[in-house]
Coordinates of C-alpha atoms in Angstrom, one line a residue:
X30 CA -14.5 -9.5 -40.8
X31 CA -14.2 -12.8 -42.0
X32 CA -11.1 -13.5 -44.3
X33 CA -11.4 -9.9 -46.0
X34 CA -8.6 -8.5 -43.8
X35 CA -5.3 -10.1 -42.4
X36 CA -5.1 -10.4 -38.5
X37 CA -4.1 -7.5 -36.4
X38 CA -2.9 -9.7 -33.1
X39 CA 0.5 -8.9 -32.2
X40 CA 1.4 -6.0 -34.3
X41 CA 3.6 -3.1 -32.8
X42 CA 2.1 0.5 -32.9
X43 CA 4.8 1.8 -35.7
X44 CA 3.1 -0.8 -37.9
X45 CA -0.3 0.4 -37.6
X46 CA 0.1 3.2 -40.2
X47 CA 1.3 0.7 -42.9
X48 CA -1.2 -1.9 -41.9
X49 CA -4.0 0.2 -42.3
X50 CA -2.8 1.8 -45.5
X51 CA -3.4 -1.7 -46.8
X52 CA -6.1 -2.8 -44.9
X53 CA -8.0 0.3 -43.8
X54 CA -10.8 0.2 -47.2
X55 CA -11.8 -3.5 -45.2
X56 CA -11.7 -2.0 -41.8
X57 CA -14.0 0.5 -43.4
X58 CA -16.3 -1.6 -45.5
X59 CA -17.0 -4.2 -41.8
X60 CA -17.7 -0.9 -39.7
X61 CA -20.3 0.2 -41.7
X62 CA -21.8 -2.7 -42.6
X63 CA -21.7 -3.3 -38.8
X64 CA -19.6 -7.1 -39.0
X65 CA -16.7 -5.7 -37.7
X66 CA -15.3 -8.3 -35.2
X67 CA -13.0 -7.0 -32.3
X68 CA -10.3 -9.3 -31.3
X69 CA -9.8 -10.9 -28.3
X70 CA -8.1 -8.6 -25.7
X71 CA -4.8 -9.2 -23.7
X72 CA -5.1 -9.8 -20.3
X73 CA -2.3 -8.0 -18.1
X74 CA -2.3 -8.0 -14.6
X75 CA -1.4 -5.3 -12.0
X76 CA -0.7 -5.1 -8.5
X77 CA -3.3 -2.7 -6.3
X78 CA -1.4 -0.4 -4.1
X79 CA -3.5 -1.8 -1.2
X80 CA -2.7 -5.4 -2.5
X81 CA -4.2 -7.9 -4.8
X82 CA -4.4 -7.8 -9.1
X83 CA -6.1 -5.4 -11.1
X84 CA -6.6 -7.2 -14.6
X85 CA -6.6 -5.4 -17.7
X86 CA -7.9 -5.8 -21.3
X87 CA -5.5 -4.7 -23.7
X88 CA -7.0 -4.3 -27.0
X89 CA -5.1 -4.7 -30.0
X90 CA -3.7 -1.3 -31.5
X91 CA -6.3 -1.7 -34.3
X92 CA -9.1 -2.1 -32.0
X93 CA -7.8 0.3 -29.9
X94 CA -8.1 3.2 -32.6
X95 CA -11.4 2.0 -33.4
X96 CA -12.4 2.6 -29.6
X97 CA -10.5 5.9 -29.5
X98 CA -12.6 7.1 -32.2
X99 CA -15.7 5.9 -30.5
X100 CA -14.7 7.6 -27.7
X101 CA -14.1 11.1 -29.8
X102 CA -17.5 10.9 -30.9
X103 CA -19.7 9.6 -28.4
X104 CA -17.9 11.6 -25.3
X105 CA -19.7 14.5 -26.3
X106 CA -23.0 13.4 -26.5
X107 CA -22.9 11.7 -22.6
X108 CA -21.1 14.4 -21.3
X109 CA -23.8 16.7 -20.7
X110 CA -25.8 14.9 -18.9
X111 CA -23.3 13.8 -16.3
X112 CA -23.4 15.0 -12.9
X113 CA -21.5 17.9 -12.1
X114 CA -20.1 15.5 -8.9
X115 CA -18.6 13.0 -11.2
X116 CA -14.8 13.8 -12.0
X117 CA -13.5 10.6 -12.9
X118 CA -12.3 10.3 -16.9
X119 CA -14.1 13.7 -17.9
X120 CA -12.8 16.0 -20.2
X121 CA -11.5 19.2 -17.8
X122 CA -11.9 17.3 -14.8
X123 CA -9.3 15.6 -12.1
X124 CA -8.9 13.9 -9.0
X125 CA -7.6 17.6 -7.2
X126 CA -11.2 19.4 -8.2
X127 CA -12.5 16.2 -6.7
X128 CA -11.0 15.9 -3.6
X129 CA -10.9 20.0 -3.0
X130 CA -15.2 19.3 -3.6
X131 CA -14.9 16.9 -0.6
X132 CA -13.1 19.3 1.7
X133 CA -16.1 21.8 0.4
X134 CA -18.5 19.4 1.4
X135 CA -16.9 18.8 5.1
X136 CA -16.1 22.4 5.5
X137 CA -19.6 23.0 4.8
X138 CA -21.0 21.1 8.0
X139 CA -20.8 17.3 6.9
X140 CA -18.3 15.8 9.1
X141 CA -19.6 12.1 8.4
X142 CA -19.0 10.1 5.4
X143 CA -20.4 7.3 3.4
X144 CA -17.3 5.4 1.7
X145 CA -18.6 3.2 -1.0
X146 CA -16.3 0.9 -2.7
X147 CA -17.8 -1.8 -5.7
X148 CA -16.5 -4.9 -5.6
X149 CA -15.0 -5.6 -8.8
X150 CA -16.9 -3.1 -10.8
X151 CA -15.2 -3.1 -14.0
X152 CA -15.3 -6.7 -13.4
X153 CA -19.2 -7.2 -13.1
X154 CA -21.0 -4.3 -15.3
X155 CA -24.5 -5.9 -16.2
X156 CA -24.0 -5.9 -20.1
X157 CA -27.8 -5.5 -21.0
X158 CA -28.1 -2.8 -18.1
X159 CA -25.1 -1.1 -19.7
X160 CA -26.6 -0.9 -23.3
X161 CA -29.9 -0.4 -22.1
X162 CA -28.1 2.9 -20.6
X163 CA -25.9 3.5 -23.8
X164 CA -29.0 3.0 -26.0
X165 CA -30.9 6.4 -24.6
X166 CA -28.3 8.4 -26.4
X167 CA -26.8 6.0 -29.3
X168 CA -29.6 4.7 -31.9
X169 CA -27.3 3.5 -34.6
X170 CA -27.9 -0.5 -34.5
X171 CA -24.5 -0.6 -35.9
X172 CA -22.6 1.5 -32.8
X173 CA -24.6 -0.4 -30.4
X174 CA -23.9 -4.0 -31.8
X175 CA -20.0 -3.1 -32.0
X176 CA -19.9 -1.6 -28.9
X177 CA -21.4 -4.9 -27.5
X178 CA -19.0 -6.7 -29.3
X179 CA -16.0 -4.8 -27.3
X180 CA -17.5 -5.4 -24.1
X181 CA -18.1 -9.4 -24.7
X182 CA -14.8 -10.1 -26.6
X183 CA -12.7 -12.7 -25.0
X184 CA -9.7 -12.4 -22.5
X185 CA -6.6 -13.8 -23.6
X186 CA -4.2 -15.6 -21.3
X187 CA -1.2 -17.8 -21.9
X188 CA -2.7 -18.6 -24.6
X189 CA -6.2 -19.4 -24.0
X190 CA -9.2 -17.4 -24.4
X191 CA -11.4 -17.0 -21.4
X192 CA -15.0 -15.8 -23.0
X193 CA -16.2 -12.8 -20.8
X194 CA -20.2 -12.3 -19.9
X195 CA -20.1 -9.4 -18.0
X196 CA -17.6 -6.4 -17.3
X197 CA -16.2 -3.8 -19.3
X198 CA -12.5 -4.5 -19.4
X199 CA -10.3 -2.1 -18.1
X200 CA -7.1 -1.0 -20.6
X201 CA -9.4 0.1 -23.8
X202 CA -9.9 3.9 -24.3
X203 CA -13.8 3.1 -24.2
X204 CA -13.8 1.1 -20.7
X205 CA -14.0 4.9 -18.7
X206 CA -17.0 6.3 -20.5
X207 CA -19.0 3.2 -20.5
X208 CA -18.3 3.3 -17.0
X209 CA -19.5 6.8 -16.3
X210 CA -22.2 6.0 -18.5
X211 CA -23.9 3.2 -16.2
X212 CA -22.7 5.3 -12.8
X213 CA -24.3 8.2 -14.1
X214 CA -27.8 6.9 -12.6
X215 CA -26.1 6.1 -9.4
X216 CA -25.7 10.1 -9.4
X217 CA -28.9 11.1 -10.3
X218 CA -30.2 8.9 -7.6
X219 CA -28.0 10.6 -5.0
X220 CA -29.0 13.9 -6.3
X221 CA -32.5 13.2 -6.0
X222 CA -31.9 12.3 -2.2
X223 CA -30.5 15.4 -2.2
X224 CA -27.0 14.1 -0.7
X225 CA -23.6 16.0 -0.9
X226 CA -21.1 13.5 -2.9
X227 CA -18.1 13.1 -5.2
X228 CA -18.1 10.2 -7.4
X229 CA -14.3 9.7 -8.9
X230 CA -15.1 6.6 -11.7
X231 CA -16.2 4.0 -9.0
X232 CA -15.1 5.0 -6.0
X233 CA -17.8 7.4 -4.6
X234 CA -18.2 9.5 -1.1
X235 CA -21.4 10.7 0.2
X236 CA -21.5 13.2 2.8
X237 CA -23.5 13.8 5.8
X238 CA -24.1 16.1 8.5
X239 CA -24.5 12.9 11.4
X240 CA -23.6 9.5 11.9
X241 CA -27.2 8.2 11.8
X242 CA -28.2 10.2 8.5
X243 CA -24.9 8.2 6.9
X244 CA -25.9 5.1 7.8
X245 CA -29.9 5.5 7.0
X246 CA -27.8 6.6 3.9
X247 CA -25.5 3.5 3.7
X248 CA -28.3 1.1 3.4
X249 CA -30.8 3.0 1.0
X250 CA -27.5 3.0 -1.5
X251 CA -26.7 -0.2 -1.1
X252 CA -30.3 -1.6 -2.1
X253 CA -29.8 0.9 -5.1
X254 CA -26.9 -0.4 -6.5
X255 CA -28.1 -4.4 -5.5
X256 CA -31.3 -3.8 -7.4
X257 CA -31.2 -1.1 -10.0
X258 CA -27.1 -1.6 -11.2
X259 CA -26.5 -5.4 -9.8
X260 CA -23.2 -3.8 -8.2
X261 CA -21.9 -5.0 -4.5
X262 CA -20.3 -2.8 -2.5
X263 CA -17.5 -4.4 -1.0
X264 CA -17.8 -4.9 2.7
X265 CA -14.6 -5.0 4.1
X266 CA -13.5 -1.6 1.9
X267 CA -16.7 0.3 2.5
X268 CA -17.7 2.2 5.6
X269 CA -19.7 5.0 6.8
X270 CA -17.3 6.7 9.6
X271 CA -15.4 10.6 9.9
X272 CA -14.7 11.4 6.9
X273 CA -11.0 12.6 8.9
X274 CA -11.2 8.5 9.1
X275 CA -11.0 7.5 5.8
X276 CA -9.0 8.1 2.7
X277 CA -10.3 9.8 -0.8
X278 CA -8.2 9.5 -3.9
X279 CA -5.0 9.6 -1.9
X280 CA -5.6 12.0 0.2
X281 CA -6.9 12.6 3.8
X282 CA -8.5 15.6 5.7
X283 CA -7.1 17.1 8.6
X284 CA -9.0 19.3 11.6
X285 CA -12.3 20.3 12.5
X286 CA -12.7 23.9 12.9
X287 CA -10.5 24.3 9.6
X288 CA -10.4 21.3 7.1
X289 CA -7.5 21.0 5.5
X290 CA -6.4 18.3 2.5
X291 CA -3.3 16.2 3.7
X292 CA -1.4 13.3 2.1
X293 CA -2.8 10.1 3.2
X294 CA -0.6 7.9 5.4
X295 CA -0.8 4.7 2.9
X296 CA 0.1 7.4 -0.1
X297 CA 3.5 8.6 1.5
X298 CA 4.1 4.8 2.5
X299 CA 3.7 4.1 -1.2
X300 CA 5.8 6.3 -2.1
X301 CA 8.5 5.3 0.1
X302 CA 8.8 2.3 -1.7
X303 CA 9.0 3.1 -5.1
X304 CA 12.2 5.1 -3.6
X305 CA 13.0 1.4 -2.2
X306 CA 12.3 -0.7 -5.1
X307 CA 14.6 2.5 -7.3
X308 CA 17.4 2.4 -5.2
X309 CA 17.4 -1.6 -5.1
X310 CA 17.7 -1.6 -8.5
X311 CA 20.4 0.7 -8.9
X312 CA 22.9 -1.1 -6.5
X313 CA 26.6 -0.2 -7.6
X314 CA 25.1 3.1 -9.6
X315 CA 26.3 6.5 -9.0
X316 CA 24.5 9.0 -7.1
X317 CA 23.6 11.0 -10.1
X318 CA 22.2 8.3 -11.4
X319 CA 20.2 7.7 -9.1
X320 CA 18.9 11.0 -8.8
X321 CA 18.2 11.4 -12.2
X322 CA 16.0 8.1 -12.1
X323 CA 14.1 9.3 -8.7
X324 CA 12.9 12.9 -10.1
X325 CA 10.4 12.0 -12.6
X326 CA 8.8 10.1 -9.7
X327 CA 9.1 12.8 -7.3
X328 CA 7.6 15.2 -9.7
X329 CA 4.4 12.9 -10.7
X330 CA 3.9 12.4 -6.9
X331 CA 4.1 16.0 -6.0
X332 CA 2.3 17.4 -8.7
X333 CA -0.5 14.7 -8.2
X334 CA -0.7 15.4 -4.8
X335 CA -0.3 19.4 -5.2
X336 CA -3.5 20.3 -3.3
X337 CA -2.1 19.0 -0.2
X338 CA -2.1 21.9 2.6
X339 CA -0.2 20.2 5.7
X340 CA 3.5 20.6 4.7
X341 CA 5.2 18.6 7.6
X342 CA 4.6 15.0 5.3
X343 CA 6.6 16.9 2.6
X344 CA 9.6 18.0 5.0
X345 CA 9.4 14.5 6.4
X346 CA 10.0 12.7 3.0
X347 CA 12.6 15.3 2.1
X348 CA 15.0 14.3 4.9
X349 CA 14.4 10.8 4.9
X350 CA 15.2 10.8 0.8
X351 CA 18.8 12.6 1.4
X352 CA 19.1 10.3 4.4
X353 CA 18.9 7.1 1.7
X354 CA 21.2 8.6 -0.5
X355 CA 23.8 9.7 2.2
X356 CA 23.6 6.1 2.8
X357 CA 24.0 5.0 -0.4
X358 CA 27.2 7.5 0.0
X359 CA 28.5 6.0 2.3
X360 CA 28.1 2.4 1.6
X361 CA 30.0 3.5 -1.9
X362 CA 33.3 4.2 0.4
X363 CA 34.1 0.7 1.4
X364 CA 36.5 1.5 4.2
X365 CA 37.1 3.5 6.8
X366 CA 40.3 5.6 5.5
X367 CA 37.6 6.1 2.1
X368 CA 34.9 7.1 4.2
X369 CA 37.1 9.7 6.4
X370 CA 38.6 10.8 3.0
X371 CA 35.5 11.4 1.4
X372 CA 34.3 13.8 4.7
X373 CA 37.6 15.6 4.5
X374 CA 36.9 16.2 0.6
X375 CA 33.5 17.5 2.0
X376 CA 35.0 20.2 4.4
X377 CA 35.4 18.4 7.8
X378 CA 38.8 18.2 9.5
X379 CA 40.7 15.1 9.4
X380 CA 40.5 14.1 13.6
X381 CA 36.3 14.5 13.0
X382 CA 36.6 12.5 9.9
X383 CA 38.4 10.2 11.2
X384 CA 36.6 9.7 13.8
X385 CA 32.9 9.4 12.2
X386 CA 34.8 7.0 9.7
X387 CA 35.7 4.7 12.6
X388 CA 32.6 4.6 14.6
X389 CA 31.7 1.4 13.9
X390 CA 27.7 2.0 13.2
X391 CA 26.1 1.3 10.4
X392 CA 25.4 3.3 7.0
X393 CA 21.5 4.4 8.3
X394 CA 23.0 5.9 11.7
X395 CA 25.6 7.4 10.2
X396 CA 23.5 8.7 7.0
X397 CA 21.0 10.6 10.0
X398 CA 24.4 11.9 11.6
X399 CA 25.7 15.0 12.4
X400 CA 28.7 14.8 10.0
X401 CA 27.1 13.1 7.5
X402 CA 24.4 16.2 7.6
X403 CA 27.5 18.5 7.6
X404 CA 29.1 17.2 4.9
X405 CA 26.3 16.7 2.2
X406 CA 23.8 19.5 3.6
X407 CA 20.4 19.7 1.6
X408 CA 22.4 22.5 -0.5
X409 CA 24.5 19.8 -1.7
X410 CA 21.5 17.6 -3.1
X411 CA 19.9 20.7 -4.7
X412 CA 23.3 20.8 -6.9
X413 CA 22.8 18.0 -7.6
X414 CA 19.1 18.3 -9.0
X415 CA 17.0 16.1 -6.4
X416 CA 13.5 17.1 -6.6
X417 CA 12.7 19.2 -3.3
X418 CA 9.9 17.9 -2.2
X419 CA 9.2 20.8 0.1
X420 CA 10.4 23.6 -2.3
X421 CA 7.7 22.0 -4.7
X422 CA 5.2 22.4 -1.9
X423 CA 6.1 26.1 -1.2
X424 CA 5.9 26.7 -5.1
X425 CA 2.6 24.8 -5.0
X426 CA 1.7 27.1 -2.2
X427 CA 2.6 30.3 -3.7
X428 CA 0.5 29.8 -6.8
X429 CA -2.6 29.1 -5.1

């Protein structure tokens, strides 16, 4: 854009309106002429739940628009010709329809799974393979050169920019089509094999009906993506084993005879610690504070994970949330005449009271104990307004 329109870097999305009052007719006039210059993106980085930094690209809120309506417009044209196995970033789509279609697919006599995860895919996206791709829908030399231009802008950190020859960085609204876009002939070569899969953005399950037809599998994929996408599947994250043996999305399946969807192990450990890393940060903070700062998480994780059919996870991380707050209770009531004062208040007689207030243990034993249990009951906590974890689930339940 040359000098024609003032820098957009740094500024806050409440400005945008009044920015592009002033500037928009500039915007415009670059666009068209197709010598719009996207600005260098902001590099943010985030821990992986399984460890390790996810970087992003953060567009500026101008460029950002410009993407979004990019998106708006060229979404439609791409979408149908995806696969009706792809359920990552697609309008109507979500990661429950894709892992109810892998239950369908081991329910339906394909035990064995081929668990394919790129390394660093957003990370290493072949630009010319990429446009080539985008190019068999869009023709306007324009769209093409400034979608080009998003994809090799420069990554800022502290300060310096880091210029960017491959990838399509993750944090723009346009990062999840393109994406799709370039996986889409990963599908149609599945399809034409004829295999049972579910592709969520780039992690993607292919499902067989024995252990040598998913490695034979296994191999002819990997030469695929080597020599057609120049993607690497990651070694040490990608297997072909029981698909009861590996997680999807979250989630895990449970039985033989009768599949069922089940909350992965590393999932509910996540989740533990968020309600760690909350509770450590609201040291000294009331109960009901506390509670109100736990439910939005305990919704989000029991809506995400809603599809789950094997209950006893939920009841698990019901009792051990109530047995961290009676803790917290407890540790509130800094001596034992508080602590026997505060069971008396809750309905036990003083000699008990006394008595559990004097036992010397600690706040988890006592939190798990019998007159702790007594004295704030899971009736208590509901008055309170904790989430139910398990009351969700029956809900969940009933509406299915």
């Amino acid at each position: 854009m040359g000098g024609e329109v003032q820098p957009h870097v740094g500024r806050r999305l409440e400005d945008l309106k009044a920015w592009l009052q002033a500037n928009w007719a500039s915007v415009r006039k670059a666009l068209l002429a197709g010598s719009y210059l996207p600005r260098e993106v902001r590099a943010v980085d985030i821990a992986k739940p399984q460890g390790g930094v996810r970087t992003l690209g953060v567009p500026t809120v101008v460029d950002r628009l410009i993407q979004q309506a990019l998106l708006q417009v060229l979404q439609p044209e791409f979408e149908p010709g995806f696969s009706d196995s792809s359920y990552g970033f697609r309008p109507g789509r979500s990661a429950g329809q894709a892992v109810q279609a892998a239950r369908a697919h081991v329910r339906s006599g394909r035990p064995w799974v081929v668990d394919m995860d790129l390394a660093k895919f957003f990370d290493r996206v072949n630009h010319d393979l990429l446009m080539a791709r985008v190019a068999r829908q869009v023709k306007d030399p324009r769209v093409l050169k400034l979608i080009r231009r998003f994809l090799e802008v420069g990554l800022m950190r502290g300060g310096t920019v880091q210029p960017r020859t491959q990838g399509t960085p993750q944090g723009g609204p346009l990062s999840p089509l393109l994406s799709n876009i370039l996986l889409a002939d990963l599908d149609r070569e599945l399809e034409r094999r004829g295999h049972a899969f579910v592709r969520y953005a780039d992690d993607s399950n292919v499902y067989l009906a024995s252990q040598k037809a998913a490695e034979h599998a296994f191999e002819a994929i990997k030469l695929y993506l080597e020599s057609e996408l120049k993607l690497q599947i990651n070694p040490d994250k990608s297997a072909v084993a029981r698909a009861s043996e590996r997680d999807f999305l979250g989630y895990g399946l449970v039985g033989r005879q009768q599949v069922r969807l089940k909350v992965a192990a590393a999932s509910v450990q996540r989740l533990r610690q968020r309600v760690k890393d909350v509770l450590s940060r609201m040291r000294g903070v009331s109960v009901a504070a506390v509670i109100e700062a736990l439910n939005p998480l305990l919704r989000g994780w029991a809506n995400y994970f809603r599809w789950a059919e094997v209950k006893n996870v939920w009841q698990e991380l019901d009792g051990w949330l109530r047995r961290r707050l009676r803790g917290r209770l407890w540790r509130q009531c800094k001596r034992p005449l508080a602590r026997a004062r505060l069971l008396m208040r809750r309905g036990l007689p003083w000699e008990r009271a006394w008595r559990s207030a004097t036992n010397g243990r600690g706040a988890w034993w006592n939190a798990g104990a019998q007159h702790m249990n007594h004295a704030f009951p899971k009736s208590f906590f509901d008055h309170m307004g904790l989430v139910s974890l398990v009351d969700t689930y029956r809900r969940f339940q009933n509406q299915s």
